[in-house]
Amino acid sequence: MLQAVVSGLLLGLIYSLVAVGLTLIWGVMDIVNFAHGDFLMLGMYTSYVLYTSLGIDPLLSIPVAGGFLFVVGVVTYRMIIRRIMHAPMLVQIFTTFGMMIFLRYVIFFFFKPDYRSIGNTVLSGNVKFLGVYVGIPETVAALGAFLTTGVIYWIINHTRIGGAITATSENRVAAQLMGIDPDRIFSLSWGIGGAAAGIAGALLSNFFYIFPEVGGVFGLTAFVVVCFGGFGNIHGAFIAGLIVGLIESLGGYIAPPEYKHLFVYSLFIFLLWLRPRGLLGVT
C-alpha cells in the first residue's frame, strides 16, 4: 500500500505540472488547448533527438525542451490563436483539435509509429527507503515537476508580470485601461504553458516510452486534473494532480492495472455531478 501511495504522489506531481500549463491558458484566455498533450510529446522528442544525435542526456536537455516549447507556444498564439480569439467556441475547439492532429502526424511522418526509449541515462536504478522502492528517474522527474510548478506559482503571484497575467485573466478590459497589453500577456501565457509541457516531456523521457500518441495519454489526464481542480486555478491543478495520481496508483493496487483509470474517471464524473466547477473553482 505504501509503495502505491509513494508511486501515486510521484506520478501526481508530473500530472500537476502538465495541468498547470493548461489551466494557465484557460484562466487567461478561456480557450481549451487540445494540443497541450502534444506539446508534451514534442518535449519528449526534443530530448530524444538531442540524445540520439548529440549524446546529450535528457536531464541536460530540459532547458532546451522548455525553451523550444516556449517558442512553439508563442508562435502558436501569434500565428493561429490570435486569429480566432473572437470566434465562436466551436471554432476554437476545432482549431486546437486540428493542431493536435497536425502535430501528431508530423511526428508520425518523421519518426514512424515506433515506441522508443532512452537508455543509459545519468538517472537510472532504484533506491530503497523505509521499505519502499523508488525509481531514481521517477523521483527526479517528480522533484523537477514540483520545482517547475513552484516557479510558475511564484511568477504568477509574486512578480509584476504575474500580476499583469492575473489582472488580464480577471478583467482584460480593465487591465488594458491600466496600461497592460493583453496581446503580450496572451502570448506570454501560451509560452509559459508550452514551456511547462516541454519540461514535463523532457522529465518523462528519462523513463517513459516515446511515441507519437503519448500526448493523448497525458493530455486527457491533464484535462481531468484541470476540471477536478477548477478551470484556471493553479492551486487546484496542483492539488488535483496529486489526487488523480494517488487514485490511479491505488486503483492499480486494489484492482488489475488495466482498470486503474476507471477509478479516476468514476470519481471525476461524480465530482462533476456534485461540483461542476471543480474543487477550487469559483461558484
mmCIF file of C-alpha atoms in Angstrom:
data_model
loop_
_atom_site.group_PDB
_atom_site.id
_atom_site.type_symbol
_atom_site.label_atom_id
_atom_site.label_comp_id
_atom_site.label_asym_id
_atom_site.label_seq_id
_atom_site.Cartn_x
_atom_site.Cartn_y
_atom_site.Cartn_z
ATOM 1 C CA MET A 1 0.000 0.000 0.000
ATOM 2 C CA LEU A 2 2.768 2.481 0.957
ATOM 3 C CA GLN A 3 4.526 1.656 -2.305
ATOM 4 C CA ALA A 4 1.364 2.560 -4.236
ATOM 5 C CA VAL A 5 0.953 5.826 -2.308
ATOM 6 C CA VAL A 6 4.530 6.930 -2.999
ATOM 7 C CA SER A 7 4.274 5.997 -6.693
ATOM 8 C CA GLY A 8 0.967 7.847 -6.933
ATOM 9 C CA LEU A 9 2.406 11.032 -5.423
ATOM 10 C CA LEU A 10 5.394 10.978 -7.792
ATOM 11 C CA LEU A 11 3.098 10.496 -10.792
ATOM 12 C CA GLY A 12 0.702 13.129 -9.459
ATOM 13 C CA LEU A 13 3.437 15.784 -9.435
ATOM 14 C CA ILE A 14 4.006 15.202 -13.160
ATOM 15 C CA TYR A 15 0.256 15.475 -13.800
ATOM 16 C CA SER A 16 0.211 18.724 -11.814
ATOM 17 C CA LEU A 17 2.939 20.306 -13.955
ATOM 18 C CA VAL A 18 1.211 19.350 -17.222
ATOM 19 C CA ALA A 19 -2.135 20.622 -15.922
ATOM 20 C CA VAL A 20 -0.725 23.925 -14.619
ATOM 21 C CA GLY A 21 0.244 24.995 -18.148
ATOM 22 C CA LEU A 22 -3.183 24.013 -19.467
ATOM 23 C CA THR A 23 -5.110 25.769 -16.721
ATOM 24 C CA LEU A 24 -2.992 28.931 -17.082
ATOM 25 C CA ILE A 25 -4.004 29.280 -20.740
ATOM 26 C CA TRP A 26 -7.647 28.641 -19.892
ATOM 27 C CA GLY A 27 -7.599 31.061 -16.951
ATOM 28 C CA VAL A 28 -6.203 33.928 -19.015
ATOM 29 C CA MET A 29 -7.954 33.369 -22.353
ATOM 30 C CA ASP A 30 -10.897 30.977 -21.806
ATOM 31 C CA ILE A 31 -9.517 28.711 -24.547
ATOM 32 C CA VAL A 32 -9.076 24.961 -24.172
ATOM 33 C CA ASN A 33 -5.862 23.835 -25.857
ATOM 34 C CA PHE A 34 -6.472 20.276 -27.053
ATOM 35 C CA ALA A 35 -2.904 20.185 -28.400
ATOM 36 C CA HIS A 36 -1.406 20.665 -24.931
ATOM 37 C CA GLY A 37 -0.607 16.951 -24.526
ATOM 38 C CA ASP A 38 1.133 17.016 -27.897
ATOM 39 C CA PHE A 39 3.293 19.917 -26.727
ATOM 40 C CA LEU A 40 4.478 17.456 -24.065
ATOM 41 C CA MET A 41 5.084 14.886 -26.802
ATOM 42 C CA LEU A 42 7.272 17.423 -28.654
ATOM 43 C CA GLY A 43 9.254 17.925 -25.439
ATOM 44 C CA MET A 44 9.878 14.182 -25.236
ATOM 45 C CA TYR A 45 11.030 14.015 -28.869
ATOM 46 C CA THR A 46 13.265 17.047 -28.323
ATOM 47 C CA SER A 47 15.108 15.142 -25.588
ATOM 48 C CA TYR A 48 15.184 12.009 -27.747
ATOM 49 C CA VAL A 49 16.701 13.819 -30.746
ATOM 50 C CA LEU A 50 19.301 15.589 -28.605
ATOM 51 C CA TYR A 51 20.259 12.260 -27.015
ATOM 52 C CA THR A 52 20.477 10.220 -30.235
ATOM 53 C CA SER A 53 22.141 12.897 -32.396
ATOM 54 C CA LEU A 54 24.390 14.741 -29.924
ATOM 55 C CA GLY A 55 24.561 12.388 -26.945
ATOM 56 C CA ILE A 56 23.025 14.981 -24.602
ATOM 57 C CA ASP A 57 21.462 13.377 -21.546
ATOM 58 C CA PRO A 58 17.701 14.030 -21.115
ATOM 59 C CA LEU A 59 18.428 15.720 -17.785
ATOM 60 C CA LEU A 60 20.549 18.321 -19.561
ATOM 61 C CA SER A 61 18.026 18.733 -22.361
ATOM 62 C CA ILE A 62 15.332 20.095 -20.002
ATOM 63 C CA PRO A 63 16.192 23.798 -20.603
ATOM 64 C CA VAL A 64 16.293 23.201 -24.365
ATOM 65 C CA ALA A 65 12.915 21.418 -24.374
ATOM 66 C CA GLY A 66 11.371 24.100 -22.145
ATOM 67 C CA GLY A 67 12.758 26.920 -24.293
ATOM 68 C CA PHE A 68 11.746 25.247 -27.548
ATOM 69 C CA LEU A 69 8.166 24.666 -26.378
ATOM 70 C CA PHE A 70 8.019 28.231 -25.051
ATOM 71 C CA VAL A 71 8.733 29.400 -28.604
ATOM 72 C CA VAL A 72 6.227 26.892 -30.012
ATOM 73 C CA GLY A 73 3.575 28.237 -27.623
ATOM 74 C CA VAL A 74 4.255 31.872 -28.553
ATOM 75 C CA VAL A 75 4.310 31.124 -32.305
ATOM 76 C CA THR A 76 1.095 29.091 -31.992
ATOM 77 C CA TYR A 77 -0.640 32.029 -30.351
ATOM 78 C CA ARG A 78 0.643 34.631 -32.797
ATOM 79 C CA MET A 79 0.017 32.617 -35.973
ATOM 80 C CA ILE A 80 -3.184 30.746 -35.093
ATOM 81 C CA ILE A 81 -4.883 31.518 -31.792
ATOM 82 C CA ARG A 82 -4.864 35.314 -32.175
ATOM 83 C CA ARG A 83 -6.904 34.943 -35.366
ATOM 84 C CA ILE A 84 -9.709 33.024 -33.626
ATOM 85 C CA MET A 85 -9.794 34.915 -30.326
ATOM 86 C CA HIS A 86 -13.264 36.300 -31.008
ATOM 87 C CA ALA A 87 -14.586 33.341 -32.979
ATOM 88 C CA PRO A 88 -17.310 31.048 -31.572
ATOM 89 C CA MET A 89 -16.110 28.484 -29.027
ATOM 90 C CA LEU A 90 -16.776 25.657 -31.501
ATOM 91 C CA VAL A 91 -14.237 27.204 -33.911
ATOM 92 C CA GLN A 92 -11.660 27.468 -31.127
ATOM 93 C CA ILE A 93 -12.218 23.837 -30.119
ATOM 94 C CA PHE A 94 -11.847 22.536 -33.677
ATOM 95 C CA THR A 95 -8.756 24.712 -34.246
ATOM 96 C CA THR A 96 -6.804 23.380 -31.248
ATOM 97 C CA PHE A 97 -8.078 19.871 -32.012
ATOM 98 C CA GLY A 98 -6.734 20.273 -35.562
ATOM 99 C CA MET A 99 -3.391 21.428 -34.156
ATOM 100 C CA MET A 100 -3.283 18.254 -32.085
ATOM 101 C CA ILE A 101 -3.829 16.074 -35.177
ATOM 102 C CA PHE A 102 -1.296 18.092 -37.211
ATOM 103 C CA LEU A 103 1.497 17.841 -34.609
ATOM 104 C CA ARG A 104 0.843 14.145 -34.076
ATOM 105 C CA TYR A 105 1.031 13.256 -37.774
ATOM 106 C CA VAL A 106 4.099 15.396 -38.390
ATOM 107 C CA ILE A 107 5.854 13.230 -35.803
ATOM 108 C CA PHE A 108 4.374 10.090 -37.406
ATOM 109 C CA PHE A 109 5.905 11.212 -40.725
ATOM 110 C CA PHE A 110 9.415 11.792 -39.385
ATOM 111 C CA PHE A 111 9.697 9.138 -36.646
ATOM 112 C CA LYS A 112 7.109 6.470 -37.632
ATOM 113 C CA PRO A 113 4.749 4.992 -35.019
ATOM 114 C CA ASP A 114 7.553 3.077 -33.255
ATOM 115 C CA TYR A 115 7.878 3.098 -29.489
ATOM 116 C CA ARG A 116 11.253 4.500 -28.476
ATOM 117 C CA SER A 117 13.087 4.873 -25.199
ATOM 118 C CA ILE A 118 16.281 6.440 -23.943
ATOM 119 C CA GLY A 119 18.651 4.075 -22.171
ATOM 120 C CA ASN A 120 21.828 4.587 -20.177
ATOM 121 C CA THR A 121 20.928 7.998 -18.819
ATOM 122 C CA VAL A 122 22.605 9.501 -15.767
ATOM 123 C CA LEU A 123 19.372 8.735 -13.933
ATOM 124 C CA SER A 124 18.897 5.007 -13.590
ATOM 125 C CA GLY A 125 18.259 2.429 -10.924
ATOM 126 C CA ASN A 126 16.194 2.338 -7.725
ATOM 127 C CA VAL A 127 16.685 3.269 -4.111
ATOM 128 C CA LYS A 128 15.047 1.653 -1.086
ATOM 129 C CA PHE A 129 13.759 3.934 1.658
ATOM 130 C CA LEU A 130 11.666 2.717 4.627
ATOM 131 C CA GLY A 131 10.926 -0.494 2.747
ATOM 132 C CA VAL A 132 9.699 1.355 -0.349
ATOM 133 C CA TYR A 133 11.471 1.043 -3.702
ATOM 134 C CA VAL A 134 11.579 4.301 -5.607
ATOM 135 C CA GLY A 135 12.897 4.705 -9.146
ATOM 136 C CA ILE A 136 15.576 7.418 -9.387
ATOM 137 C CA PRO A 137 14.284 8.763 -12.764
ATOM 138 C CA GLU A 138 10.714 8.959 -11.426
ATOM 139 C CA THR A 139 11.887 10.691 -8.236
ATOM 140 C CA VAL A 140 13.986 13.263 -10.080
ATOM 141 C CA ALA A 141 11.127 13.858 -12.551
ATOM 142 C CA ALA A 142 8.709 14.454 -9.672
ATOM 143 C CA LEU A 143 11.131 16.846 -7.948
ATOM 144 C CA GLY A 144 11.678 18.681 -11.226
ATOM 145 C CA ALA A 145 7.908 18.936 -11.738
ATOM 146 C CA PHE A 146 7.463 20.232 -8.175
ATOM 147 C CA LEU A 147 10.166 22.889 -8.608
ATOM 148 C CA THR A 148 8.851 23.991 -12.020
ATOM 149 C CA THR A 149 5.302 24.258 -10.685
ATOM 150 C CA GLY A 150 6.654 26.286 -7.755
ATOM 151 C CA VAL A 151 8.482 28.661 -10.119
ATOM 152 C CA ILE A 152 5.311 29.199 -12.172
ATOM 153 C CA TYR A 153 3.341 29.815 -8.963
ATOM 154 C CA TRP A 154 5.972 32.342 -7.838
ATOM 155 C CA ILE A 155 5.919 34.141 -11.187
ATOM 156 C CA ILE A 156 2.124 34.396 -11.149
ATOM 157 C CA ASN A 157 1.814 35.521 -7.529
ATOM 158 C CA HIS A 158 4.994 37.486 -6.742
ATOM 159 C CA THR A 159 6.132 39.298 -9.898
ATOM 160 C CA ARG A 160 4.849 42.285 -11.867
ATOM 161 C CA ILE A 161 4.347 40.182 -14.973
ATOM 162 C CA GLY A 162 2.412 37.660 -12.870
ATOM 163 C CA GLY A 163 0.234 40.484 -11.577
ATOM 164 C CA ALA A 164 -0.414 41.547 -15.178
ATOM 165 C CA ILE A 165 -1.403 37.974 -16.092
ATOM 166 C CA THR A 166 -3.770 37.788 -13.096
ATOM 167 C CA ALA A 167 -5.294 41.191 -13.892
ATOM 168 C CA THR A 168 -5.835 40.197 -17.535
ATOM 169 C CA SER A 169 -7.459 36.919 -16.527
ATOM 170 C CA GLU A 170 -9.878 38.730 -14.189
ATOM 171 C CA ASN A 171 -10.832 41.623 -16.489
ATOM 172 C CA ARG A 172 -8.904 42.177 -19.702
ATOM 173 C CA VAL A 173 -10.656 45.492 -20.471
ATOM 174 C CA ALA A 174 -9.784 46.971 -17.073
ATOM 175 C CA ALA A 175 -6.235 45.628 -17.407
ATOM 176 C CA GLN A 176 -5.880 47.341 -20.786
ATOM 177 C CA LEU A 177 -7.042 50.621 -19.259
ATOM 178 C CA MET A 178 -4.265 50.241 -16.667
ATOM 179 C CA GLY A 179 -1.665 50.043 -19.440
ATOM 180 C CA ILE A 180 -1.346 46.272 -19.712
ATOM 181 C CA ASP A 181 -1.095 44.897 -23.254
ATOM 182 C CA PRO A 182 -3.446 41.850 -23.307
ATOM 183 C CA ASP A 183 -1.941 40.601 -26.575
ATOM 184 C CA ARG A 184 1.501 40.396 -24.934
ATOM 185 C CA ILE A 185 0.036 38.642 -21.882
ATOM 186 C CA PHE A 186 -1.798 36.092 -24.024
ATOM 187 C CA SER A 187 1.400 35.388 -25.949
ATOM 188 C CA LEU A 188 3.361 35.002 -22.720
ATOM 189 C CA SER A 189 0.726 32.691 -21.234
ATOM 190 C CA TRP A 190 0.933 30.380 -24.242
ATOM 191 C CA GLY A 191 4.713 30.467 -23.936
ATOM 192 C CA ILE A 192 4.660 29.549 -20.228
ATOM 193 C CA GLY A 193 2.052 26.842 -20.832
ATOM 194 C CA GLY A 194 4.136 25.370 -23.657
ATOM 195 C CA ALA A 195 7.321 25.516 -21.584
ATOM 196 C CA ALA A 196 5.623 23.659 -18.711
ATOM 197 C CA ALA A 197 4.562 20.886 -21.107
ATOM 198 C CA GLY A 198 8.041 20.785 -22.690
ATOM 199 C CA ILE A 199 9.790 20.458 -19.335
ATOM 200 C CA ALA A 200 7.345 17.729 -18.283
ATOM 201 C CA GLY A 201 8.078 15.899 -21.551
ATOM 202 C CA ALA A 202 11.843 16.104 -21.025
ATOM 203 C CA LEU A 203 11.459 14.798 -17.458
ATOM 204 C CA LEU A 204 9.259 11.923 -18.634
ATOM 205 C CA SER A 205 11.674 10.937 -21.409
ATOM 206 C CA ASN A 206 14.010 9.545 -18.745
ATOM 207 C CA PHE A 207 11.721 6.600 -18.038
ATOM 208 C CA PHE A 208 8.592 6.675 -20.241
ATOM 209 C CA TYR A 209 8.149 5.319 -23.752
ATOM 210 C CA ILE A 210 8.278 7.942 -26.505
ATOM 211 C CA PHE A 211 5.761 7.564 -29.332
ATOM 212 C CA PRO A 212 3.618 9.940 -31.444
ATOM 213 C CA GLU A 213 0.407 9.393 -29.469
ATOM 214 C CA VAL A 214 1.929 9.715 -25.990
ATOM 215 C CA GLY A 215 0.486 13.228 -25.762
ATOM 216 C CA GLY A 216 -3.010 11.768 -25.754
ATOM 217 C CA VAL A 217 -2.230 9.769 -22.603
ATOM 218 C CA PHE A 218 -1.116 12.777 -20.572
ATOM 219 C CA GLY A 219 -3.298 15.350 -22.329
ATOM 220 C CA LEU A 220 -6.529 13.572 -21.410
ATOM 221 C CA THR A 221 -5.401 13.174 -17.799
ATOM 222 C CA ALA A 222 -4.437 16.871 -17.714
ATOM 223 C CA PHE A 223 -7.990 17.806 -18.737
ATOM 224 C CA VAL A 224 -9.349 15.663 -15.907
ATOM 225 C CA VAL A 225 -6.941 17.338 -13.465
ATOM 226 C CA VAL A 226 -7.889 20.845 -14.637
ATOM 227 C CA CYS A 227 -11.629 20.069 -14.363
ATOM 228 C CA PHE A 228 -11.016 18.428 -10.996
ATOM 229 C CA GLY A 229 -9.132 21.397 -9.580
ATOM 230 C CA GLY A 230 -11.235 24.101 -11.211
ATOM 231 C CA PHE A 231 -10.567 25.711 -14.594
ATOM 232 C CA GLY A 232 -7.990 28.488 -14.354
ATOM 233 C CA ASN A 233 -6.944 27.667 -10.785
ATOM 234 C CA ILE A 234 -3.224 26.816 -10.393
ATOM 235 C CA HIS A 235 -3.627 25.752 -6.735
ATOM 236 C CA GLY A 236 -6.484 23.491 -7.764
ATOM 237 C CA ALA A 237 -4.478 21.946 -10.618
ATOM 238 C CA PHE A 238 -1.595 21.147 -8.268
ATOM 239 C CA ILE A 239 -3.817 19.526 -5.623
ATOM 240 C CA ALA A 240 -5.945 17.715 -8.198
ATOM 241 C CA GLY A 241 -2.825 16.336 -9.916
ATOM 242 C CA LEU A 242 -1.723 14.716 -6.664
ATOM 243 C CA ILE A 243 -5.221 13.326 -6.043
ATOM 244 C CA VAL A 244 -5.507 11.882 -9.564
ATOM 245 C CA GLY A 245 -2.028 10.327 -9.300
ATOM 246 C CA LEU A 246 -2.940 8.747 -5.960
ATOM 247 C CA ILE A 247 -6.289 7.422 -7.182
ATOM 248 C CA GLU A 248 -4.705 5.973 -10.312
ATOM 249 C CA SER A 249 -1.927 4.262 -8.375
ATOM 250 C CA LEU A 250 -4.185 2.928 -5.617
ATOM 251 C CA GLY A 251 -6.689 1.794 -8.262
ATOM 252 C CA GLY A 252 -3.946 -0.289 -9.878
ATOM 253 C CA TYR A 253 -3.100 -1.690 -6.439
ATOM 254 C CA ILE A 254 -6.569 -2.883 -5.426
ATOM 255 C CA ALA A 255 -7.682 -3.961 -8.917
ATOM 256 C CA PRO A 256 -5.996 -5.206 -12.102
ATOM 257 C CA PRO A 257 -3.844 -2.372 -13.540
ATOM 258 C CA GLU A 258 -5.907 -2.180 -16.739
ATOM 259 C CA TYR A 259 -8.821 -0.886 -14.636
ATOM 260 C CA LYS A 260 -6.900 1.821 -12.759
ATOM 261 C CA HIS A 261 -8.231 4.644 -14.952
ATOM 262 C CA LEU A 262 -11.775 3.509 -14.186
ATOM 263 C CA PHE A 263 -11.374 4.795 -10.612
ATOM 264 C CA VAL A 264 -10.077 8.165 -11.816
ATOM 265 C CA TYR A 265 -12.870 8.774 -14.310
ATOM 266 C CA SER A 266 -15.561 7.470 -11.947
ATOM 267 C CA LEU A 267 -14.515 9.970 -9.285
ATOM 268 C CA PHE A 268 -14.198 12.657 -11.953
ATOM 269 C CA ILE A 269 -17.778 12.098 -13.151
ATOM 270 C CA PHE A 270 -19.027 12.059 -9.556
ATOM 271 C CA LEU A 271 -17.251 15.346 -8.820
ATOM 272 C CA LEU A 272 -18.662 16.965 -11.970
ATOM 273 C CA TRP A 273 -22.139 15.955 -10.817
ATOM 274 C CA LEU A 274 -21.509 17.200 -7.264
ATOM 275 C CA ARG A 275 -19.442 20.319 -8.038
ATOM 276 C CA PRO A 276 -19.325 21.184 -11.776
ATOM 277 C CA ARG A 277 -16.708 23.935 -11.302
ATOM 278 C CA GLY A 278 -14.214 21.609 -9.619
ATOM 279 C CA LEU A 279 -12.724 21.515 -6.143
ATOM 280 C CA LEU A 280 -11.440 25.108 -6.025
ATOM 281 C CA GLY A 281 -13.404 26.608 -8.888
ATOM 282 C CA VAL A 282 -15.307 29.827 -8.263
ATOM 283 C CA THR A 283 -19.058 29.302 -7.955
#
